[in-house]
Coordinates of C-alpha atoms in Angstrom, one line a residue:
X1 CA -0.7 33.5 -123.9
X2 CA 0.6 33.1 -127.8
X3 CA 1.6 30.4 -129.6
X4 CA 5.4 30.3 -130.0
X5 CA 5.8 31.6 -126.2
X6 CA 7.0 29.4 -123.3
X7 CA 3.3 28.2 -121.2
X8 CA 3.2 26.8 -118.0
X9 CA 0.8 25.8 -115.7
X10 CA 1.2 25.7 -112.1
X11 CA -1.2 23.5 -109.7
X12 CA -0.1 24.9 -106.5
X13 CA 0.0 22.2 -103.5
X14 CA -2.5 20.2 -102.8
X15 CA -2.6 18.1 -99.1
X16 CA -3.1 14.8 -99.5
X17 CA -3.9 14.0 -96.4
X18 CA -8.2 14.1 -97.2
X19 CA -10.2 14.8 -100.3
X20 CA -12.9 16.7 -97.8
X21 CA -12.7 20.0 -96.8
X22 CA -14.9 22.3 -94.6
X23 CA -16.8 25.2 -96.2
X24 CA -18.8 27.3 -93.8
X25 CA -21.5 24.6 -92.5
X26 CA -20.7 21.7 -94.9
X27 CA -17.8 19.4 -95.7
X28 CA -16.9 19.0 -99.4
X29 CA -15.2 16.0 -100.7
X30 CA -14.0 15.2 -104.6
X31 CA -15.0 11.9 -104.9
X32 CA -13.7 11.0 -108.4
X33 CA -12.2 13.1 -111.5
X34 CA -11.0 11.5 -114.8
X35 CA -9.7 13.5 -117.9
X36 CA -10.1 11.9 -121.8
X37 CA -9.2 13.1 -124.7
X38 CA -11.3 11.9 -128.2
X39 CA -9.7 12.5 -131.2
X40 CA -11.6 12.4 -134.6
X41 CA -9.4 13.6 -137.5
X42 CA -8.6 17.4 -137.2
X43 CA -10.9 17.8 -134.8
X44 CA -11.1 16.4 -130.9
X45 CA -12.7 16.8 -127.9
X46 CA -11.6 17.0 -124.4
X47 CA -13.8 15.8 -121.3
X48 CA -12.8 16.5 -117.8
X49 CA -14.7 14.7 -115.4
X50 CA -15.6 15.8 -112.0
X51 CA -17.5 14.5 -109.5
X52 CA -18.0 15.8 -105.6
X53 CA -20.4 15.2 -102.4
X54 CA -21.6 17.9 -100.0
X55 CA -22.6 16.6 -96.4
X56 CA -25.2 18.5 -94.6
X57 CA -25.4 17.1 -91.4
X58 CA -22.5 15.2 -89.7
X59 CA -24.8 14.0 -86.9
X60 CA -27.0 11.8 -89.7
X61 CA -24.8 11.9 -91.9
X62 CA -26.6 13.3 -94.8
X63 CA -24.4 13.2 -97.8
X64 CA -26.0 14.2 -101.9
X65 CA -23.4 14.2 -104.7
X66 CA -23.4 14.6 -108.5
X67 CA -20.9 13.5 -111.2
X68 CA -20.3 15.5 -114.4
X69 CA -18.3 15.6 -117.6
X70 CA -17.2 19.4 -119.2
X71 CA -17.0 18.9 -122.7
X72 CA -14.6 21.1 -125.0
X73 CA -14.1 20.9 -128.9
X74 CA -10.4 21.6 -130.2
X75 CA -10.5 22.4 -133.8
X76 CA -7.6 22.2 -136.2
X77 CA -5.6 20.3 -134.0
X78 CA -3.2 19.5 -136.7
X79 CA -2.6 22.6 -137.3
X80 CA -1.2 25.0 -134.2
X81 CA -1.4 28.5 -135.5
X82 CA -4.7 27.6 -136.3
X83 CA -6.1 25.4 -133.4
X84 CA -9.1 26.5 -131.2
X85 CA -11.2 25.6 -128.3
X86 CA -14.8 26.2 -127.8
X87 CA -17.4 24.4 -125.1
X88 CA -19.7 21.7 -126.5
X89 CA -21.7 21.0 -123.7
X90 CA -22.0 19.2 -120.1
X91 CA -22.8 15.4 -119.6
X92 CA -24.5 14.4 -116.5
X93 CA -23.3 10.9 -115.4
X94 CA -24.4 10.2 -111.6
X95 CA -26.4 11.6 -109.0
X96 CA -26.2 10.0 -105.3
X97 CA -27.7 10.7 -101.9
X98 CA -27.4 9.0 -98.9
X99 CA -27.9 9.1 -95.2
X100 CA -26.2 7.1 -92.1
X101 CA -25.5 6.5 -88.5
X102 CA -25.2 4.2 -85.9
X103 CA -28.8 2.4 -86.9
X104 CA -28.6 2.3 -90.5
X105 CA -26.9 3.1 -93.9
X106 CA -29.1 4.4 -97.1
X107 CA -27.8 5.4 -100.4
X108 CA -29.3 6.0 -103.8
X109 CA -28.1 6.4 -107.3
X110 CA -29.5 7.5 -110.3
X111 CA -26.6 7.3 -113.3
X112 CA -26.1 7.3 -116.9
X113 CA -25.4 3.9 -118.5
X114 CA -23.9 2.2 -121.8
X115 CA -20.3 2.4 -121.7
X116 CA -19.3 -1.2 -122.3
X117 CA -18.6 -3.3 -119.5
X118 CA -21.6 -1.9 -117.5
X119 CA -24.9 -3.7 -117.2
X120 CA -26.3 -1.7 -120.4
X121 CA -23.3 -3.4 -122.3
X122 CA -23.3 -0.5 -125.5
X123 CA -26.6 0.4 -125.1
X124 CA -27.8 3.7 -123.8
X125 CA -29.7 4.4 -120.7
X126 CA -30.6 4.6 -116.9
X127 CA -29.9 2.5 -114.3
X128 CA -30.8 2.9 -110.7
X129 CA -30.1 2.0 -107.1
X130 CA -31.6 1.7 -103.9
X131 CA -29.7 0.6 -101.1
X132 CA -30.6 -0.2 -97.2
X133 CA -29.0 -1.8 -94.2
X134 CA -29.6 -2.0 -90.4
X135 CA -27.2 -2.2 -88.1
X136 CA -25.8 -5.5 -87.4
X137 CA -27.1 -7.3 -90.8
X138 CA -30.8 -7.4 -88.9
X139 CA -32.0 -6.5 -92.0
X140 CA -31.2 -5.5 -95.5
X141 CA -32.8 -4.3 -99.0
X142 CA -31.3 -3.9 -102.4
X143 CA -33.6 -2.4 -105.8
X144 CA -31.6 -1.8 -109.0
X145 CA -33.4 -1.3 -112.1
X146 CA -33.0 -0.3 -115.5
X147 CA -33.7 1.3 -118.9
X148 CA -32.3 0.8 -122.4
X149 CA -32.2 1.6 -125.6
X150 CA -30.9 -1.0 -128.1
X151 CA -29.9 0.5 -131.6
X152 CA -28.6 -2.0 -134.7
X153 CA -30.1 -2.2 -138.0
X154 CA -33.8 -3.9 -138.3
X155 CA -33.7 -4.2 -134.4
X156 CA -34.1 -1.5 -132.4
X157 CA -36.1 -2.1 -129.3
X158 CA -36.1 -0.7 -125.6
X159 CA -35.5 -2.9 -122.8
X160 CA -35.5 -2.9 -119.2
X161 CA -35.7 -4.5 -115.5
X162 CA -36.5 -4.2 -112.0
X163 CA -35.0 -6.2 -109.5
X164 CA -35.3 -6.9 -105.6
X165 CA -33.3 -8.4 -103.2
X166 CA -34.3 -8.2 -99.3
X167 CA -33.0 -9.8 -96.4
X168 CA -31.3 -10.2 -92.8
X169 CA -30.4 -11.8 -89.5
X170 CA -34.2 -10.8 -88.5
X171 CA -36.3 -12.0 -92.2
X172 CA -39.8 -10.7 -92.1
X173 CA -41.8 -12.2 -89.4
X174 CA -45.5 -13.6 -90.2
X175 CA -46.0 -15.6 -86.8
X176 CA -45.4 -18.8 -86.9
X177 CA -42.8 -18.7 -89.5
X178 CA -40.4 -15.8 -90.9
X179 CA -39.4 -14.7 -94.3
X180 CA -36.1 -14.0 -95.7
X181 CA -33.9 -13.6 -98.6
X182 CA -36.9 -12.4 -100.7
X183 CA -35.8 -12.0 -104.3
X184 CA -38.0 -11.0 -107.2
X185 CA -37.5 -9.7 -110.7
X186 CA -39.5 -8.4 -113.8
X187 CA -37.2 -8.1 -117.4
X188 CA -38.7 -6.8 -120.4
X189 CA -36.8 -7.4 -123.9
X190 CA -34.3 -9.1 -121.8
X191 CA -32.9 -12.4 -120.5
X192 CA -31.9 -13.2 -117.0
X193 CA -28.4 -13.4 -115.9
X194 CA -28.0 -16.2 -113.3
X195 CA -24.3 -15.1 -112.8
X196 CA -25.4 -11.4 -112.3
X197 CA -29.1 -10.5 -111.8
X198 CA -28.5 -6.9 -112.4
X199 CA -26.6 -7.4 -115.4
X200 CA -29.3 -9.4 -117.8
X201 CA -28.7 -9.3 -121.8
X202 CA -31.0 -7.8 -124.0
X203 CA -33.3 -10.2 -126.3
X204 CA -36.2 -8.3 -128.1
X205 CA -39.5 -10.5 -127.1
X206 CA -38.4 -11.8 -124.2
X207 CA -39.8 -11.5 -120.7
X208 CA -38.8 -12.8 -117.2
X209 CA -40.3 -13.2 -113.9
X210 CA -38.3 -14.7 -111.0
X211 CA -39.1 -15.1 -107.3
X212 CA -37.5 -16.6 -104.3
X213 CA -37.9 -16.5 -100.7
X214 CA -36.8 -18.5 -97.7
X215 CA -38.9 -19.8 -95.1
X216 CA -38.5 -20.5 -91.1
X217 CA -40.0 -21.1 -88.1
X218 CA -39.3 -18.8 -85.7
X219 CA -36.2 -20.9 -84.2
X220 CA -35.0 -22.0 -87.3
X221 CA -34.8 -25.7 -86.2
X222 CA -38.4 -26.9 -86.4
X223 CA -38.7 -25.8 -89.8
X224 CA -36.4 -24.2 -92.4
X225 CA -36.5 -24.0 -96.5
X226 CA -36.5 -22.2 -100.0
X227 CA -38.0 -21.8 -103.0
X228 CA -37.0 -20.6 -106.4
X229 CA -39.2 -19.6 -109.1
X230 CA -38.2 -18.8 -112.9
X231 CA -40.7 -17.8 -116.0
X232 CA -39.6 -16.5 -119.2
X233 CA -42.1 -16.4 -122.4
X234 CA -41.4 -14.6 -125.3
X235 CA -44.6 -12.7 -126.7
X236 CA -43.3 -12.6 -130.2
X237 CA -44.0 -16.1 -130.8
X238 CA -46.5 -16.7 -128.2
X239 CA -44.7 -19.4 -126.4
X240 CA -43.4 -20.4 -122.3
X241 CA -39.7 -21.1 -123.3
X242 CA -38.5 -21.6 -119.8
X243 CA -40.3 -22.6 -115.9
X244 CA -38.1 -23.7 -113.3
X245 CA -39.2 -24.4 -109.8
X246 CA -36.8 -25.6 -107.0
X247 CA -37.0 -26.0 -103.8
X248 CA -35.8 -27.6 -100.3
X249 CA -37.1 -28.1 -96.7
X250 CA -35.4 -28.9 -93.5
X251 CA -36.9 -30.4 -90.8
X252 CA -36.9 -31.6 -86.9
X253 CA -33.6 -29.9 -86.7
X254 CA -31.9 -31.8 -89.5
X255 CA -33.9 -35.1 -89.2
X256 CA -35.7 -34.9 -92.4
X257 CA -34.5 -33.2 -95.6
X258 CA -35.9 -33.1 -99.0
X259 CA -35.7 -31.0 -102.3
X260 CA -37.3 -30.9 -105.2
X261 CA -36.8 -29.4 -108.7
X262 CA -38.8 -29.2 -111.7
X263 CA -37.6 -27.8 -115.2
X264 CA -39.4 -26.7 -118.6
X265 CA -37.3 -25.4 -121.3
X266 CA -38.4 -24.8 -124.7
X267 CA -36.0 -22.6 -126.8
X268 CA -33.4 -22.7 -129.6
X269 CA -31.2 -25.0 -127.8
X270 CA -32.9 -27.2 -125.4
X271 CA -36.5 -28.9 -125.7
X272 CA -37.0 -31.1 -122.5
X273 CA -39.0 -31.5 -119.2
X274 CA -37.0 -32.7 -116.0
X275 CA -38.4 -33.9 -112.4
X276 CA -35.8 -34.8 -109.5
X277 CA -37.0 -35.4 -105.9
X278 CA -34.5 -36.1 -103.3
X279 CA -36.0 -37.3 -99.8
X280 CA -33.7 -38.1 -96.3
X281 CA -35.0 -38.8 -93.1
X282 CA -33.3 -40.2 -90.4
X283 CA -36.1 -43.1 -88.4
X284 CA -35.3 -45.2 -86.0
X285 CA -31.5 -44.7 -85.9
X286 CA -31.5 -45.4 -90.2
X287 CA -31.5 -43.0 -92.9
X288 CA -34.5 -44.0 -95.6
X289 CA -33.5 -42.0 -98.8
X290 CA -35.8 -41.8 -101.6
X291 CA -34.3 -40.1 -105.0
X292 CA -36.5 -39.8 -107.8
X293 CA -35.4 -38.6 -111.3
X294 CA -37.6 -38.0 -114.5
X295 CA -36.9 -36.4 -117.9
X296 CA -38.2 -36.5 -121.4
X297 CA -37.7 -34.7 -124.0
X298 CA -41.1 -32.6 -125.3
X299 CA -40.5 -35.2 -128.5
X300 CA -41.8 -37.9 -125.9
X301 CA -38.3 -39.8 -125.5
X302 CA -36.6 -40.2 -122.7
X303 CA -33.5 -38.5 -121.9
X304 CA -32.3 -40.2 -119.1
X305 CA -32.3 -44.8 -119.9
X306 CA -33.0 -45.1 -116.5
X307 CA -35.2 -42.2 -115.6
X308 CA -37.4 -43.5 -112.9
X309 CA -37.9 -43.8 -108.6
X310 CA -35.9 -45.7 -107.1
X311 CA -35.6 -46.3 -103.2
X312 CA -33.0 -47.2 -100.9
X313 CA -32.6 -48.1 -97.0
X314 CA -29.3 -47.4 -95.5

């Protein structure tokens, strides 16, 4: 091919039908591609993006895959008697594996992260993925962490977390009562996202622990509740800027129900401590509620003018 001559390029046909195809023992499928061209004055680059999965046994199901980016530089592209392509390199973005049947479904990831929108934001890094479920929603666990680092001028810090999710029809049994929707969650240089727990924001001093379980008897009916724990304390200044403890228990099948929640925050925005305490049980054919409510600021006044218990019969 010369420049000044008529080029063509012909695809051939392609069925559309699957993106897996037998070779030999395996099965083959493209699982996404992406071209992008970068342009930066006369000189660009052009990334085609491939990635594929190979099963190895159809029986289990057991399925690895990768994801990578073929980088080319195009110099002189202003110019096109003069413009030329050489290779630059090869990005790794993803690698996956995964196994499944009848009785369960695994799958974990190991990617690149940073390109905005992802839970890195900008910043560069790892993130990972674990991923396990039984059959039926009897039981199921979720681990995604990640690694960062965060680059702008006079702060430049890593930052990272680990987070825990684990559940199911089934819980965790510890005779008499049974565990479920276990949550837990360490963040380092980083602040919780409530909306998103596997998307936190980066905040150099920061640190995070949260927890959460539920907890049952075996029938559910007896006994049922939850709990919610949330600590951050930022070891720059030495200080607990947040604890939050919440909680709620059902019992006797609905008879009696309570909650309780307790808050500490001590930050750039908000200085206070907060107590509410909500009781119903249902005696003798009435319902007795007790609500309590009480917050000060850490200044000493009170937040609430009529913080304080107060009872009612119904």
């Amino acid at each position: 091919m010369q420049l000044g001559e008529d080029c063509w390029l012909n695809f051939g046909q392609w069925g559309a039908a699957s993106p897996a195809k037998g070779i030999g023992p395996f099965k083959f499928a493209l699982t996404d591609w992406d071209f992008e061209f970068r342009k930066n004055g006369k000189t660009a680059e052009l990334g085609i993006k491939l990635g594929g999965d190979i099963t190895f046994c159809d029986e289990l199901s057991i399925t690895a895959g990768t994801t990578l980016e073929f980088v080319s530089t195009l110099h002189n592209i202003d110019d096109l008697s003069n413009i030329s392509i050489g290779f630059k390199e090869v990005k790794f973005h993803e690698a996956r594996f995964g196994m499944e049947n009848a009785a369960f479904k695994f799958k974990g990831v190991l990617s690149i992260d940073g390109e905005g929108g992802s839970a890195g934001g900008t910043d560069k890094g790892y993130k990972g993925l674990i991923d396990l479920s039984i059959a039926g929603g009897l039981f199921e666990l979720k681990v995604q962490g990640g690694y960062y680092e965060h680059k702008e001028e006079d702060n430049n810090f890593s930052w990272g977390f680990f987070d825990v999710q684990a559940g199911g029809k089934c819980g965790l049994p510890i005779p008499p009562i049974t565990l479920d929707n276990i949550h837990g969650g360490v963040y380092f240089n980083c602040q919780y996202n409530k909306d998103n727990p596997f998307a936190p924001k980066p905040k150099k001093g920061a640190i995070g622990i949260i927890f959460g379980m539920g907890i049952s008897t075996i029938d559910k009916v007896t006994l049922s509740g939850n709990l919610e724990i949330t600590v951050a304390y930022n070891y720059k200044i030495k200080k607990l800027t947040t604890f939050i403890f919440s909680g709620g228990v059902k019992a006797v099948g609905g008879i009696v129900n309570s909650t309780v929640k307790l808050v500490y925050e001590d930050n750039d925005t908000e200085r206070y401590f907060q107590l509410n305490v909500t009781v119903d049980a249902s005696l003798d054919g009435g319902i007795n509620d007790l609500i309590g409510e009480w917050a000060s600021s850490l200044e000493g006044d009170y937040m609430d003018p009529e913080a304080g218990f107060q009872s009612a019969m119904k």
